[in-house]
Short mmCIF file of C-alpha atoms and ligand atoms in Angstrom, two decimals:
data_model
loop_
_atom_site.label_atom_id
_atom_site.label_comp_id
_atom_site.label_asym_id
_atom_site.label_seq_id
_atom_site.Cartn_x
_atom_site.Cartn_y
_atom_site.Cartn_z
CA MET A 1 -92.05 15.82 -16.32
CA THR A 2 -90.56 14.43 -19.95
CA VAL A 3 -87.78 16.22 -20.69
CA ILE A 4 -88.08 17.80 -24.19
CA THR A 5 -85.08 19.24 -26.18
CA ARG A 6 -85.16 20.01 -29.70
CA PHE A 7 -82.77 21.50 -32.56
CA ALA A 8 -83.96 23.34 -35.16
CA PRO A 9 -82.15 24.99 -37.59
CA SER A 10 -83.36 27.09 -40.48
CA PRO A 11 -82.52 25.14 -43.59
CA THR A 12 -80.41 28.42 -45.23
CA GLY A 13 -77.04 26.27 -46.30
CA ASP A 14 -75.37 23.32 -45.36
CA LEU A 15 -75.35 21.36 -41.87
CA HIS A 16 -72.61 22.74 -40.05
CA ILE A 17 -70.35 21.15 -37.59
CA GLY A 18 -71.52 23.66 -34.92
CA GLY A 19 -75.07 23.00 -36.00
CA ALA A 20 -74.55 19.25 -35.47
CA ARG A 21 -72.63 20.05 -32.72
CA THR A 22 -76.49 21.98 -31.37
CA ALA A 23 -78.47 18.73 -32.06
CA LEU A 24 -75.95 16.11 -30.21
CA PHE A 25 -76.31 17.74 -27.33
CA ALA A 26 -79.92 18.19 -27.43
CA TRP A 27 -80.29 14.91 -29.03
CA ALA A 28 -77.86 13.96 -25.76
CA TYR A 29 -79.72 16.18 -23.44
CA ALA A 30 -83.18 13.94 -24.29
CA ARG A 31 -81.48 10.50 -23.93
CA ASN A 32 -80.41 11.08 -20.83
CA GLN A 33 -82.97 12.00 -18.65
CA LYS A 34 -85.34 8.95 -21.52
CA GLY A 35 -86.43 12.02 -22.43
CA LYS A 36 -88.17 13.67 -26.26
CA PHE A 37 -85.76 14.96 -29.18
CA ILE A 38 -88.04 17.12 -31.69
CA LEU A 39 -86.14 17.65 -34.91
CA ARG A 40 -87.98 21.27 -35.97
CA ILE A 41 -87.37 22.55 -39.25
CA GLU A 42 -87.63 26.80 -39.33
CA ASP A 43 -88.34 27.23 -42.93
CA THR A 44 -90.53 30.62 -43.25
CA ASP A 45 -87.64 32.70 -43.99
CA LEU A 46 -89.01 31.98 -48.03
CA ASP A 47 -86.35 33.67 -49.36
CA ARG A 48 -83.46 31.35 -48.02
CA SER A 49 -85.43 28.10 -47.16
CA THR A 50 -84.49 25.41 -49.47
CA PRO A 51 -85.09 22.42 -49.79
CA GLU A 52 -82.18 20.36 -50.50
CA ALA A 53 -80.96 22.29 -47.96
CA ILE A 54 -83.87 20.51 -45.31
CA GLU A 55 -82.85 17.09 -47.72
CA VAL A 56 -79.10 17.74 -46.53
CA ILE A 57 -80.28 17.90 -42.69
CA ILE A 58 -82.36 15.31 -42.19
CA ASN A 59 -79.50 13.71 -44.84
CA GLY A 60 -76.90 14.89 -41.52
CA MET A 61 -79.28 13.22 -38.53
CA ASN A 62 -79.38 10.51 -41.04
CA TRP A 63 -75.98 9.98 -41.31
CA LEU A 64 -74.52 10.57 -37.60
CA GLY A 65 -77.49 8.27 -36.52
CA LEU A 66 -79.66 11.76 -34.13
CA HIS A 67 -82.68 10.41 -34.60
CA HIS A 68 -85.83 12.60 -34.16
CA ASP A 69 -88.96 11.76 -31.47
CA GLY A 70 -92.08 11.97 -33.68
CA PRO A 71 -93.26 14.06 -37.34
CA ILE A 72 -90.07 16.63 -38.39
CA HIS A 73 -92.31 19.66 -37.74
CA TYR A 74 -91.92 22.29 -39.99
CA GLN A 75 -93.37 26.25 -39.27
CA THR A 76 -94.15 26.23 -42.93
CA ASP A 77 -97.49 24.44 -41.69
CA ARG A 78 -97.76 25.64 -38.82
CA MET A 79 -98.45 29.37 -40.03
CA ASP A 80 -102.24 28.89 -39.11
CA ARG A 81 -101.54 28.53 -35.64
CA TYR A 82 -98.96 31.75 -36.50
CA LYS A 83 -101.65 34.25 -37.63
CA ALA A 84 -104.78 32.88 -34.61
CA VAL A 85 -101.96 33.50 -31.93
CA ILE A 86 -101.08 36.96 -33.12
CA GLN A 87 -104.81 37.44 -33.77
CA SER A 88 -105.01 36.31 -29.62
CA LEU A 89 -102.29 39.38 -28.57
CA LEU A 90 -104.00 41.98 -31.34
CA GLU A 91 -107.91 40.92 -29.01
CA ASN A 92 -105.91 41.28 -26.07
CA ASN A 93 -103.74 44.43 -26.16
CA GLN A 94 -100.57 42.53 -26.39
CA ALA A 95 -99.27 43.12 -29.56
CA TYR A 96 -100.25 45.67 -31.78
CA PRO A 97 -100.00 47.19 -36.02
CA CYS A 98 -97.10 49.43 -37.04
CA TYR A 99 -97.97 51.59 -40.24
CA SER A 100 -94.38 53.49 -39.81
CA SER A 101 -92.23 52.94 -43.39
CA LYS A 102 -88.88 51.98 -43.69
CA GLU A 103 -88.34 55.57 -45.17
CA GLU A 104 -89.54 56.74 -40.47
CA LEU A 105 -87.43 53.90 -39.67
CA ASP A 106 -84.41 54.66 -41.36
CA ALA A 107 -85.14 58.35 -40.76
CA LEU A 108 -85.23 57.07 -36.02
CA ARG A 109 -81.86 54.96 -36.28
CA GLU A 110 -80.76 58.02 -37.97
CA SER A 111 -81.28 60.83 -35.21
CA GLN A 112 -80.74 58.27 -32.47
CA MET A 113 -77.25 57.32 -33.79
CA LYS A 114 -76.36 61.27 -33.81
CA GLU A 115 -77.02 61.73 -30.99
CA GLY A 116 -74.96 58.63 -29.33
CA LEU A 117 -78.54 56.41 -28.35
CA LYS A 118 -78.59 53.12 -29.36
CA PRO A 119 -81.19 52.63 -32.42
CA LYS A 120 -84.70 51.74 -31.04
CA TYR A 121 -88.79 52.06 -32.13
CA ASP A 122 -89.99 54.12 -30.33
CA GLY A 123 -93.47 52.65 -29.27
CA ARG A 124 -95.10 55.84 -31.87
CA TRP A 125 -97.98 53.59 -33.31
CA ARG A 126 -98.02 51.58 -29.64
CA PRO A 127 -101.01 52.34 -27.91
CA GLU A 128 -101.50 54.12 -24.73
CA PRO A 129 -104.27 55.07 -22.79
CA GLY A 130 -104.80 58.90 -23.85
CA LYS A 131 -101.78 58.55 -26.37
CA LYS A 132 -103.46 59.77 -29.91
CA LEU A 133 -102.39 57.72 -32.59
CA PRO A 134 -100.71 59.14 -35.90
CA GLU A 135 -103.21 59.17 -39.37
CA LYS A 136 -103.64 55.83 -40.88
CA PRO A 137 -101.50 56.45 -43.64
CA LEU A 138 -103.67 54.29 -46.20
CA ASP A 139 -100.33 53.31 -48.71
CA ILE A 140 -98.42 50.72 -45.77
CA HIS A 141 -99.46 47.24 -45.19
CA PRO A 142 -98.81 47.17 -40.84
CA VAL A 143 -96.64 45.25 -38.71
CA ILE A 144 -97.49 43.63 -35.86
CA ARG A 145 -95.71 44.39 -33.29
CA PHE A 146 -95.26 43.03 -29.32
CA ARG A 147 -95.83 45.42 -26.82
CA ASN A 148 -93.35 44.45 -24.69
CA PRO A 149 -92.64 45.58 -21.36
CA SER A 150 -91.51 49.36 -21.16
CA ASN A 151 -90.44 48.58 -17.46
CA GLY A 152 -88.33 46.35 -15.43
CA HIS A 153 -86.63 43.11 -16.49
CA VAL A 154 -86.14 40.05 -17.20
CA SER A 155 -83.87 36.59 -16.25
CA TRP A 156 -83.67 33.36 -16.31
CA ASN A 157 -80.69 31.25 -15.04
CA ASP A 158 -79.20 29.69 -18.08
CA ARG A 159 -77.81 26.33 -17.76
CA VAL A 160 -75.05 26.92 -19.30
CA LYS A 161 -73.52 31.17 -18.96
CA GLY A 162 -75.19 31.32 -15.36
CA ASP A 163 -77.44 33.93 -14.62
CA ILE A 164 -78.15 36.50 -17.68
CA THR A 165 -80.33 39.92 -17.16
CA PHE A 166 -81.51 42.15 -19.54
CA ASN A 167 -83.02 45.76 -18.54
CA ASN A 168 -87.07 45.46 -20.52
CA GLU A 169 -86.26 49.10 -21.72
CA GLU A 170 -83.31 48.12 -23.75
CA LEU A 171 -85.27 45.10 -25.07
CA ASP A 172 -88.06 47.02 -28.31
CA ASP A 173 -91.43 46.11 -29.72
CA PHE A 174 -89.79 43.71 -32.06
CA ILE A 175 -91.97 42.44 -35.05
CA ILE A 176 -94.70 39.05 -34.84
CA SER A 177 -95.67 39.15 -38.21
CA ARG A 178 -94.09 41.05 -41.70
CA SER A 179 -96.55 43.59 -43.82
CA ASP A 180 -96.78 41.30 -46.36
CA GLY A 181 -98.61 39.09 -42.95
CA THR A 182 -95.62 36.36 -41.89
CA PRO A 183 -94.57 35.88 -38.45
CA THR A 184 -90.86 36.43 -37.69
CA TYR A 185 -88.35 33.61 -36.13
CA ASN A 186 -88.92 35.54 -32.87
CA PHE A 187 -92.43 34.60 -32.53
CA CYS A 188 -92.54 31.44 -34.36
CA VAL A 189 -89.79 30.41 -31.74
CA VAL A 190 -92.58 30.62 -28.51
CA VAL A 191 -95.20 29.33 -30.05
CA ASP A 192 -93.44 26.27 -31.61
CA ASP A 193 -91.75 26.02 -28.26
CA TRP A 194 -95.04 26.49 -26.11
CA ASP A 195 -97.62 23.39 -28.58
CA MET A 196 -94.20 21.32 -28.40
CA ASN A 197 -93.93 21.18 -24.90
CA ILE A 198 -90.39 21.76 -24.79
CA THR A 199 -88.55 21.69 -21.63
CA ASP A 200 -85.46 23.12 -22.22
CA VAL A 201 -84.18 24.64 -25.79
CA ILE A 202 -80.04 23.64 -26.35
CA ARG A 203 -78.88 26.49 -28.93
CA GLY A 204 -75.75 28.09 -29.89
CA ASP A 205 -75.13 31.93 -28.43
CA ASP A 206 -76.12 33.72 -31.41
CA HIS A 207 -79.18 33.59 -29.60
CA VAL A 208 -78.79 35.20 -26.12
CA ASN A 209 -79.54 38.26 -26.90
CA ASN A 210 -83.71 37.08 -28.84
CA THR A 211 -84.19 34.75 -25.83
CA PRO A 212 -85.03 38.08 -23.20
CA ARG A 213 -87.67 38.79 -26.28
CA GLN A 214 -88.75 35.51 -26.28
CA ILE A 215 -89.29 35.07 -22.44
CA ASN A 216 -91.40 38.26 -22.36
CA LEU A 217 -93.24 36.61 -25.10
CA PHE A 218 -94.30 33.57 -23.31
CA LYS A 219 -94.51 36.05 -20.77
CA ALA A 220 -97.53 37.23 -22.93
CA LEU A 221 -98.97 34.17 -23.13
CA ASN A 222 -98.71 32.52 -21.21
CA ALA A 223 -96.88 29.87 -21.42
CA PRO A 224 -94.41 27.75 -19.69
CA VAL A 225 -91.04 29.31 -20.02
CA PRO A 226 -88.68 27.09 -20.70
CA ASN A 227 -84.89 27.06 -19.39
CA TYR A 228 -82.64 27.81 -21.40
CA ALA A 229 -78.56 26.46 -22.05
CA HIS A 230 -76.50 28.87 -24.50
CA LEU A 231 -74.02 26.75 -26.25
CA SER A 232 -70.39 29.04 -26.88
CA MET A 233 -69.30 29.66 -30.10
CA ILE A 234 -66.20 27.34 -31.68
CA LEU A 235 -63.19 28.93 -32.69
CA GLY A 236 -61.22 27.59 -35.58
CA SER A 237 -57.51 27.30 -35.24
CA ASP A 238 -56.22 30.41 -35.30
CA GLY A 239 -58.96 31.76 -32.49
CA GLN A 240 -61.74 33.19 -34.96
CA LYS A 241 -64.88 32.00 -35.23
CA LEU A 242 -65.45 28.32 -36.98
CA SER A 243 -66.28 29.21 -41.28
CA LYS A 244 -65.43 27.76 -44.12
CA ARG A 245 -61.77 29.88 -44.16
CA HIS A 246 -60.69 27.26 -41.81
CA GLY A 247 -61.11 24.85 -44.45
CA SER A 248 -64.36 21.85 -44.08
CA VAL A 249 -66.63 22.72 -41.85
CA SER A 250 -69.67 21.16 -43.37
CA VAL A 251 -71.31 17.46 -42.06
CA LEU A 252 -71.41 16.82 -45.59
CA GLU A 253 -68.29 17.26 -46.69
CA TYR A 254 -66.63 14.94 -43.70
CA GLN A 255 -68.32 11.85 -45.21
CA LYS A 256 -67.32 12.86 -48.76
CA LYS A 257 -63.94 13.24 -47.19
CA GLY A 258 -64.79 9.47 -44.98
CA TYR A 259 -65.03 10.34 -41.37
CA LEU A 260 -66.75 7.97 -39.32
CA PRO A 261 -69.58 8.71 -38.00
CA GLN A 262 -69.11 7.64 -34.97
CA ALA A 263 -66.12 9.25 -34.77
CA ILE A 264 -67.61 12.93 -35.97
CA LYS A 265 -69.94 12.26 -32.90
CA ASN A 266 -66.59 12.01 -30.69
CA TYR A 267 -65.15 14.59 -31.42
CA LEU A 268 -68.34 16.81 -31.26
CA ALA A 269 -69.23 16.01 -28.02
CA ARG A 270 -65.30 17.25 -26.79
CA LEU A 271 -65.73 19.79 -27.51
CA GLY A 272 -67.18 22.08 -25.45
CA TRP A 273 -67.80 19.48 -22.86
CA SER A 274 -66.40 16.59 -21.46
CA HIS A 275 -65.65 13.46 -19.20
CA GLY A 276 -62.46 13.48 -16.58
CA ASP A 277 -60.52 12.56 -19.48
CA ASP A 278 -61.67 10.28 -21.03
CA GLU A 279 -61.16 10.88 -24.80
CA ILE A 280 -63.26 7.98 -26.63
CA PHE A 281 -66.90 7.03 -25.98
CA SER A 282 -69.19 5.26 -27.58
CA MET A 283 -73.15 7.16 -27.63
CA VAL A 284 -74.17 5.14 -25.16
CA GLN A 285 -71.37 6.46 -22.99
CA PHE A 286 -71.95 9.42 -24.31
CA SER A 287 -75.75 9.96 -23.31
CA GLN A 288 -75.19 8.99 -19.21
CA TRP A 289 -72.58 10.45 -18.61
CA PHE A 290 -74.37 13.73 -20.16
CA ASP A 291 -75.09 16.87 -19.16
CA LEU A 292 -75.76 20.07 -19.30
CA GLY A 293 -73.52 20.55 -15.39
CA ASN A 294 -70.08 20.15 -17.01
CA ILE A 295 -70.56 22.32 -20.34
CA THR A 296 -67.86 24.75 -20.43
CA SER A 297 -69.08 28.09 -20.81
CA SER A 298 -65.71 29.49 -22.95
CA PRO A 299 -65.20 29.40 -26.12
CA ALA A 300 -64.27 25.43 -28.07
CA GLN A 301 -61.75 25.39 -30.45
CA PHE A 302 -61.33 23.26 -33.49
CA ASN A 303 -58.81 21.18 -33.85
CA ASP A 304 -58.31 19.17 -37.26
CA GLU A 305 -54.84 16.84 -35.33
CA LYS A 306 -57.73 15.64 -32.53
CA LEU A 307 -60.18 14.97 -35.18
CA ASN A 308 -57.96 12.86 -37.63
CA TRP A 309 -56.79 10.85 -34.24
CA LEU A 310 -59.90 10.20 -33.56
CA ASN A 311 -61.31 9.00 -36.87
CA ASN A 312 -57.90 6.77 -37.15
CA GLN A 313 -59.27 4.71 -33.89
CA TYR A 314 -62.02 4.71 -35.35
CA ILE A 315 -60.64 2.80 -38.26
CA ARG A 316 -58.71 0.99 -36.25
CA GLU A 317 -61.51 -0.90 -34.89
CA MET A 318 -63.73 -1.67 -37.05
CA ASP A 319 -63.50 -5.04 -38.96
CA ASP A 320 -62.26 -4.86 -42.75
CA GLU A 321 -64.66 -6.44 -43.96
CA SER A 322 -66.85 -3.46 -42.47
CA ILE A 323 -64.93 -1.19 -43.92
CA PHE A 324 -64.44 -2.83 -47.01
CA ASN A 325 -68.52 -2.11 -47.56
CA LEU A 326 -68.13 1.58 -45.82
CA MET A 327 -65.10 2.29 -49.15
CA ILE A 328 -67.25 0.92 -51.92
CA ASP A 329 -68.65 4.72 -52.40
CA PHE A 330 -65.05 6.59 -51.99
CA PHE A 331 -63.03 3.66 -54.29
CA LYS A 332 -62.88 5.49 -58.34
CA PHE A 333 -64.35 2.19 -60.35
CA ASN A 334 -66.58 -0.70 -60.27
CA ASP A 335 -67.61 -4.34 -60.31
CA ILE A 336 -64.92 -5.95 -57.38
CA ASP A 337 -65.40 -9.33 -58.03
CA GLU A 338 -64.40 -11.19 -55.36
CA LEU A 339 -61.27 -11.66 -55.90
CA SER A 340 -59.98 -7.83 -56.37
CA LYS A 341 -62.79 -8.24 -52.90
CA GLN A 342 -60.73 -10.49 -51.04
CA LYS A 343 -56.91 -8.94 -52.03
CA LEU A 344 -58.59 -5.02 -50.72
CA ILE A 345 -59.56 -6.46 -47.45
CA LYS A 346 -56.23 -7.40 -46.17
CA GLY A 347 -55.04 -4.60 -47.73
CA ILE A 348 -57.94 -2.76 -45.26
CA ALA A 349 -56.23 -4.68 -42.56
CA LEU A 350 -52.15 -3.64 -43.32
CA TYR A 351 -52.91 0.49 -44.22
CA LYS A 352 -56.13 1.27 -42.52
CA GLU A 353 -54.06 2.60 -38.60
CA ARG A 354 -51.98 4.49 -41.50
CA VAL A 355 -55.03 7.18 -42.55
CA ASN A 356 -56.95 9.63 -41.03
CA ASN A 357 -60.00 8.35 -43.54
CA LEU A 358 -61.47 6.05 -45.42
CA VAL A 359 -61.53 8.42 -48.78
CA GLU A 360 -57.06 8.10 -48.03
CA LEU A 361 -57.48 4.10 -47.38
CA SER A 362 -58.50 3.74 -50.66
CA ASN A 363 -56.55 5.88 -52.06
CA GLN A 364 -53.35 4.67 -50.47
CA ILE A 365 -55.03 0.19 -51.36
CA LEU A 366 -56.18 1.46 -54.92
CA PHE A 367 -52.88 -0.38 -56.28
CA ILE A 368 -53.88 -3.52 -55.27
CA VAL A 369 -56.33 -3.17 -57.95
CA GLU A 370 -55.09 -1.09 -60.23
CA GLN A 371 -51.36 -0.63 -61.39
CA PRO A 372 -49.62 2.33 -59.89
CA HIS A 373 -48.86 5.66 -61.32
CA ILE A 374 -45.48 6.38 -60.84
CA MET A 375 -43.70 9.66 -60.76
CA PRO A 376 -40.97 10.76 -62.36
CA GLU A 377 -39.32 11.91 -59.18
CA LEU A 378 -39.63 8.14 -57.24
CA ILE A 379 -38.10 6.99 -61.06
CA GLN A 380 -35.31 8.59 -60.89
CA LYS A 381 -34.84 8.60 -57.29
CA TYR A 382 -35.69 4.59 -56.40
CA LEU A 383 -34.82 2.91 -59.92
CA ASP A 384 -31.53 3.28 -61.51
CA ALA A 385 -29.58 0.22 -63.62
CA ASP A 386 -27.92 -1.09 -59.42
CA ARG A 387 -31.34 -1.13 -57.76
CA LEU A 388 -33.58 -2.26 -60.88
CA ASN A 389 -30.20 -5.32 -60.50
CA LEU A 390 -31.47 -6.17 -58.28
CA VAL A 391 -34.46 -6.72 -58.49
CA LYS A 392 -34.48 -8.63 -61.24
CA GLY A 393 -32.68 -11.00 -58.94
CA LEU A 394 -34.69 -11.37 -56.70
CA ASN A 395 -37.57 -11.27 -59.71
CA SER A 396 -35.25 -14.85 -60.81
CA LEU A 397 -35.93 -16.02 -58.12
CA LEU A 398 -40.60 -15.68 -56.81
CA ASP A 399 -40.93 -18.16 -58.48
CA GLU A 400 -39.76 -20.53 -55.66
CA VAL A 401 -41.01 -19.67 -52.61
CA LYS A 402 -44.72 -20.34 -51.18
CA TRP A 403 -46.80 -17.40 -52.00
CA GLU A 404 -47.00 -15.90 -48.21
CA ASP A 405 -46.00 -13.20 -45.99
CA ASP A 406 -43.41 -14.98 -43.79
CA GLU A 407 -42.06 -17.23 -46.61
CA ILE A 408 -41.20 -14.38 -49.36
CA ASN A 409 -40.23 -12.04 -46.34
CA SER A 410 -37.68 -14.58 -45.25
CA LEU A 411 -36.73 -14.45 -49.06
CA ILE A 412 -35.85 -11.15 -49.13
CA LYS A 413 -33.89 -11.27 -46.41
CA LYS A 414 -31.41 -14.11 -47.70
CA PHE A 415 -31.11 -12.17 -50.52
CA VAL A 416 -30.08 -9.24 -48.52
CA ALA A 417 -27.66 -11.83 -47.21
CA ALA A 418 -26.66 -13.65 -49.80
CA ASN A 419 -25.47 -10.31 -51.80
CA GLN A 420 -24.89 -8.61 -48.93
CA LEU A 421 -27.08 -5.30 -49.20
CA LYS A 422 -29.07 -2.56 -47.00
CA PHE A 423 -31.90 -4.06 -47.14
CA PRO A 424 -34.12 -0.76 -48.69
CA LEU A 425 -31.65 -1.40 -51.30
CA ILE A 426 -33.94 -4.13 -52.86
CA ALA A 427 -37.31 -2.94 -50.64
CA MET A 428 -37.67 0.65 -52.04
CA PRO A 429 -37.35 -0.17 -55.64
CA LEU A 430 -39.63 -2.64 -54.86
CA ARG A 431 -42.66 -1.22 -52.62
CA VAL A 432 -41.95 2.33 -55.71
CA ILE A 433 -42.78 -0.55 -58.54
CA LEU A 434 -46.06 -2.09 -56.79
CA THR A 435 -47.38 0.56 -55.01
CA GLY A 436 -46.78 3.60 -56.93
CA SER A 437 -45.51 4.65 -52.81
CA ASP A 438 -41.88 5.47 -51.21
CA HIS A 439 -44.09 4.91 -47.64
CA THR A 440 -45.56 1.32 -47.61
CA PRO A 441 -46.19 -1.25 -44.61
CA SER A 442 -44.01 -4.12 -45.79
CA ILE A 443 -42.76 -5.44 -48.39
CA ALA A 444 -43.70 -9.31 -47.99
CA SER A 445 -47.28 -8.40 -47.04
CA ILE A 446 -47.60 -6.23 -50.54
CA MET A 447 -46.53 -8.83 -52.65
CA SER A 448 -48.12 -11.50 -50.79
CA ILE A 449 -52.00 -10.00 -51.35
CA ILE A 450 -51.11 -8.60 -55.07
CA GLY A 451 -50.38 -12.11 -55.46
CA ARG A 452 -47.19 -13.90 -57.88
CA GLU A 453 -47.88 -13.21 -61.04
CA GLU A 454 -49.72 -9.65 -60.73
CA THR A 455 -45.62 -8.77 -58.40
CA LYS A 456 -44.13 -10.27 -61.46
CA GLN A 457 -45.62 -8.65 -64.22
CA ARG A 458 -45.17 -5.10 -62.50
CA ILE A 459 -41.23 -5.46 -61.77
CA LEU A 460 -40.99 -7.08 -65.93
CA LYS A 461 -42.55 -3.71 -67.05
CA TYR A 462 -39.09 -2.22 -65.38
CA ILE A 463 -35.90 -4.63 -65.77
CA ASN A 464 -36.12 -6.57 -69.27
N1 LIG B 1 -83.63 28.21 -36.51
C1 LIG B 1 -82.61 28.58 -35.53
C2 LIG B 1 -80.95 29.02 -36.10
O1 LIG B 1 -81.37 28.20 -37.06
C3 LIG B 1 -82.03 28.40 -34.26
C4 LIG B 1 -83.61 28.89 -33.30
C5 LIG B 1 -83.54 28.31 -32.20
O2 LIG B 1 -82.32 26.96 -31.74
O3 LIG B 1 -84.62 28.95 -31.66
O4 LIG B 1 -80.12 29.36 -35.87
#
């Protein structure tokens, strides 16, 4: 049997990091099993679903390279099918209309809570042999409820959490169609998973409570029940559920900050799954190694530092020109000519090991093509008369040197030796004048990249 998994987001907001991890695991399992991975947009909640959110999901999945098989399925395209299934359940007495008003149900809940009971629909409209149902009110469009088995239990062997059992008595006759005729989440998911031949449902463990209801519905429909794997949630560094309070949580935000999709995927793969001590691996390796059995059932903790470390590892492995091409979007200027491009590529080579992401990289190498802005504190700290005098001395020698890293470097070293200086006395003011920062790679390399004339011009602004 072909394994078929799916990612089934509700398009009500961003593609969250947790959602992306779910998608990644469902994708990897399908690839591992030489199966199929389906993308299904669960957009039946018309009040909360938006076209923008659908676009964000699709773009995010493309950016991550989590390609789905076949077309994208939209639940709103499947309304006729849902209605037909509801009709058949009604005809088979597996579902029934319920005319209880909201006020009635509120009162029921309140009285159950007062008695210390768990609130639950009491089945007042559930037809039973010999039972007299209430008088149908004329002013109420009924909801349709599923006739859940009233006794026994429902169990499954969760691929992550192990055996889980619910008593049917705990479960309501849940609503499958609202009074306006729209089908509900728990119902549509089952019909879709059935129609799309889903063999393995991999999703967040916030759905564990829905699963027994869904399994009962599969059984009522005589449909094969898929395997379930519920992934534990992702926690922030403080041990609380990962949320906006913890900083970036949407895939789009990471994209905008210049994280590489390979690094994000590699990082997400390790959230709750491991393969020995392997930390850096390709998606081909991941999908070869991935097995639901290796997923931990305890919550995973999100760690920005580790993500930054991984992203840095991927950036340093990438060739400089490819980074340049990716970074075009991040540079804050247009029209980069060929000479500037070549300089920037050299700057990328020089700086890429020092950054967490491409936005940082672009900020750090901007000085190559734009006059740096120098903060007053740095001027005060490094550009005093004595140091500027040394810079002036060095500047007068710059025309004599061949403009290459090594030559410039030995010129500075000779200058330092001749004047019996400590190296930073000349290197720090040069750093600040040329780059606007006192933290840089080798100053000779920087001078070599920006060029002799530009180096002299920048220096001339500070000496007379
Ligand atoms: N649409 C649901 C959600 O976004 C997921 C449904 C499922 O995976 O079964 O939480």
